[in-house]
């Protein structure tokens, strides 16, 4: 089995009292595509910003190809 290209493990991100991501876990295998769908304000952009390293998660970690790129700060 291939290692995941993108892994989120129990990622939580808050903005003040607003919880944008609540213990989100996700694996995307190399060579596959993933689609993130949901209503406005559900955390789609925040999740992508955490994966890209533009936001630091409050808890959890993000790995790209098995390397930790972001962890709780």
C-alpha atoms as an extended CHARMM CRD file, in Angstrom:
* protein
*
        73  EXT
         1         1  UNK       CA              0.0000000000        0.0000000000        0.0000000000  PROA      1               0.0000000000
         2         2  UNK       CA              1.2770000000        3.4680000000       -0.9090000000  PROA      2               0.0000000000
         3         3  UNK       CA              1.8770000000        6.0860000000        1.7540000000  PROA      3               0.0000000000
         4         4  UNK       CA             -0.5870000000        8.9670000000        1.6580000000  PROA      4               0.0000000000
         5         5  UNK       CA              0.4230000000       12.0990000000       -0.2450000000  PROA      5               0.0000000000
         6         6  UNK       CA             -1.6090000000       14.2570000000        2.1550000000  PROA      6               0.0000000000
         7         7  UNK       CA             -2.5010000000       13.2570000000        5.7030000000  PROA      7               0.0000000000
         8         8  UNK       CA             -4.4200000000       15.3060000000        8.2450000000  PROA      8               0.0000000000
         9         9  UNK       CA             -4.6730000000       13.7940000000       11.7050000000  PROA      9               0.0000000000
        10        10  UNK       CA             -7.1770000000       15.2420000000       14.2030000000  PROA      10              0.0000000000
        11        11  UNK       CA             -6.6740000000       18.8010000000       12.9360000000  PROA      11              0.0000000000
        12        12  UNK       CA             -8.5240000000       21.4900000000       14.8610000000  PROA      12              0.0000000000
        13        13  UNK       CA             -8.4250000000       25.2020000000       14.0400000000  PROA      13              0.0000000000
        14        14  UNK       CA            -10.2220000000       27.9280000000       15.9690000000  PROA      14              0.0000000000
        15        15  UNK       CA            -10.6300000000       31.6280000000       15.3320000000  PROA      15              0.0000000000
        16        16  UNK       CA            -11.5280000000       33.0380000000       18.7270000000  PROA      16              0.0000000000
        17        17  UNK       CA            -14.5900000000       31.1080000000       19.9020000000  PROA      17              0.0000000000
        18        18  UNK       CA            -15.4240000000       29.9130000000       16.3500000000  PROA      18              0.0000000000
        19        19  UNK       CA            -14.2950000000       26.3420000000       15.5980000000  PROA      19              0.0000000000
        20        20  UNK       CA            -13.4750000000       26.2070000000       11.8660000000  PROA      20              0.0000000000
        21        21  UNK       CA            -12.0910000000       22.6400000000       11.8990000000  PROA      21              0.0000000000
        22        22  UNK       CA            -12.9840000000       20.1140000000       14.5830000000  PROA      22              0.0000000000
        23        23  UNK       CA            -10.6800000000       17.0530000000       14.7080000000  PROA      23              0.0000000000
        24        24  UNK       CA            -10.5420000000       16.6270000000       10.9170000000  PROA      24              0.0000000000
        25        25  UNK       CA             -8.6870000000       13.5470000000        9.6270000000  PROA      25              0.0000000000
        26        26  UNK       CA             -8.0750000000       12.8730000000        5.9400000000  PROA      26              0.0000000000
        27        27  UNK       CA             -5.8060000000       10.7940000000        3.7020000000  PROA      27              0.0000000000
        28        28  UNK       CA             -5.2940000000       11.4060000000       -0.0090000000  PROA      28              0.0000000000
        29        29  UNK       CA             -3.2490000000        8.7770000000       -1.8490000000  PROA      29              0.0000000000
        30        30  UNK       CA             -0.7320000000        9.7290000000       -4.5400000000  PROA      30              0.0000000000
        31        31  UNK       CA             -2.2500000000        9.9500000000       -8.0020000000  PROA      31              0.0000000000
        32        32  UNK       CA             -5.7830000000       10.4190000000       -6.7070000000  PROA      32              0.0000000000
        33        33  UNK       CA             -8.0220000000       13.4550000000       -6.5790000000  PROA      33              0.0000000000
        34        34  UNK       CA            -10.1510000000       14.6630000000       -3.7080000000  PROA      34              0.0000000000
        35        35  UNK       CA            -13.0580000000       17.0730000000       -3.7550000000  PROA      35              0.0000000000
        36        36  UNK       CA            -14.0650000000       19.1040000000       -0.7130000000  PROA      36              0.0000000000
        37        37  UNK       CA            -17.7320000000       20.0770000000       -0.7180000000  PROA      37              0.0000000000
        38        38  UNK       CA            -19.8460000000       21.8550000000        1.8260000000  PROA      38              0.0000000000
        39        39  UNK       CA            -21.8340000000       24.9860000000        2.5710000000  PROA      39              0.0000000000
        40        40  UNK       CA            -20.3010000000       28.4060000000        3.0570000000  PROA      40              0.0000000000
        41        41  UNK       CA            -18.4830000000       28.6930000000        6.3700000000  PROA      41              0.0000000000
        42        42  UNK       CA            -17.9760000000       24.9700000000        6.9920000000  PROA      42              0.0000000000
        43        43  UNK       CA            -14.1370000000       25.0930000000        6.9300000000  PROA      43              0.0000000000
        44        44  UNK       CA            -13.1780000000       24.1250000000        3.3620000000  PROA      44              0.0000000000
        45        45  UNK       CA            -10.8480000000       27.0760000000        2.7960000000  PROA      45              0.0000000000
        46        46  UNK       CA             -9.4300000000       26.8320000000        6.3140000000  PROA      46              0.0000000000
        47        47  UNK       CA             -8.5460000000       23.1730000000        5.7260000000  PROA      47              0.0000000000
        48        48  UNK       CA             -6.7850000000       24.0350000000        2.4560000000  PROA      48              0.0000000000
        49        49  UNK       CA             -4.9390000000       26.9230000000        4.1470000000  PROA      49              0.0000000000
        50        50  UNK       CA             -3.7540000000       24.5470000000        6.9030000000  PROA      50              0.0000000000
        51        51  UNK       CA             -2.5560000000       22.0200000000        4.2880000000  PROA      51              0.0000000000
        52        52  UNK       CA             -0.7340000000       24.8160000000        2.4190000000  PROA      52              0.0000000000
        53        53  UNK       CA              0.9410000000       26.0030000000        5.6300000000  PROA      53              0.0000000000
        54        54  UNK       CA             -0.7860000000       29.3900000000        5.6280000000  PROA      54              0.0000000000
        55        55  UNK       CA             -2.5200000000       28.6070000000        8.9410000000  PROA      55              0.0000000000
        56        56  UNK       CA             -1.1480000000       26.6750000000       11.9190000000  PROA      56              0.0000000000
        57        57  UNK       CA             -3.5580000000       24.1460000000       13.4460000000  PROA      57              0.0000000000
        58        58  UNK       CA             -4.4630000000       24.4930000000       17.1200000000  PROA      58              0.0000000000
        59        59  UNK       CA             -4.1240000000       20.7230000000       17.4450000000  PROA      59              0.0000000000
        60        60  UNK       CA             -3.2860000000       17.8140000000       15.1840000000  PROA      60              0.0000000000
        61        61  UNK       CA             -0.7730000000       17.5540000000       12.3600000000  PROA      61              0.0000000000
        62        62  UNK       CA             -0.4310000000       17.7100000000        8.5830000000  PROA      62              0.0000000000
        63        63  UNK       CA              1.9330000000       15.4580000000        6.6380000000  PROA      63              0.0000000000
        64        64  UNK       CA              2.8770000000       15.7320000000        2.9730000000  PROA      64              0.0000000000
        65        65  UNK       CA              4.4350000000       12.5480000000        1.5990000000  PROA      65              0.0000000000
        66        66  UNK       CA              5.1050000000       11.3810000000        5.1660000000  PROA      66              0.0000000000
        67        67  UNK       CA              6.8850000000       14.5770000000        6.2780000000  PROA      67              0.0000000000
        68        68  UNK       CA              5.3000000000       16.7400000000        8.9700000000  PROA      68              0.0000000000
        69        69  UNK       CA              4.7500000000       20.1970000000        7.4990000000  PROA      69              0.0000000000
        70        70  UNK       CA              2.4530000000       21.6060000000       10.1460000000  PROA      70              0.0000000000
        71        71  UNK       CA              1.7240000000       20.6730000000       13.7190000000  PROA      71              0.0000000000
        72        72  UNK       CA             -0.1140000000       22.3070000000       16.5940000000  PROA      72              0.0000000000
        73        73  UNK       CA              1.5040000000       25.5990000000       17.4840000000  PROA      73              0.0000000000
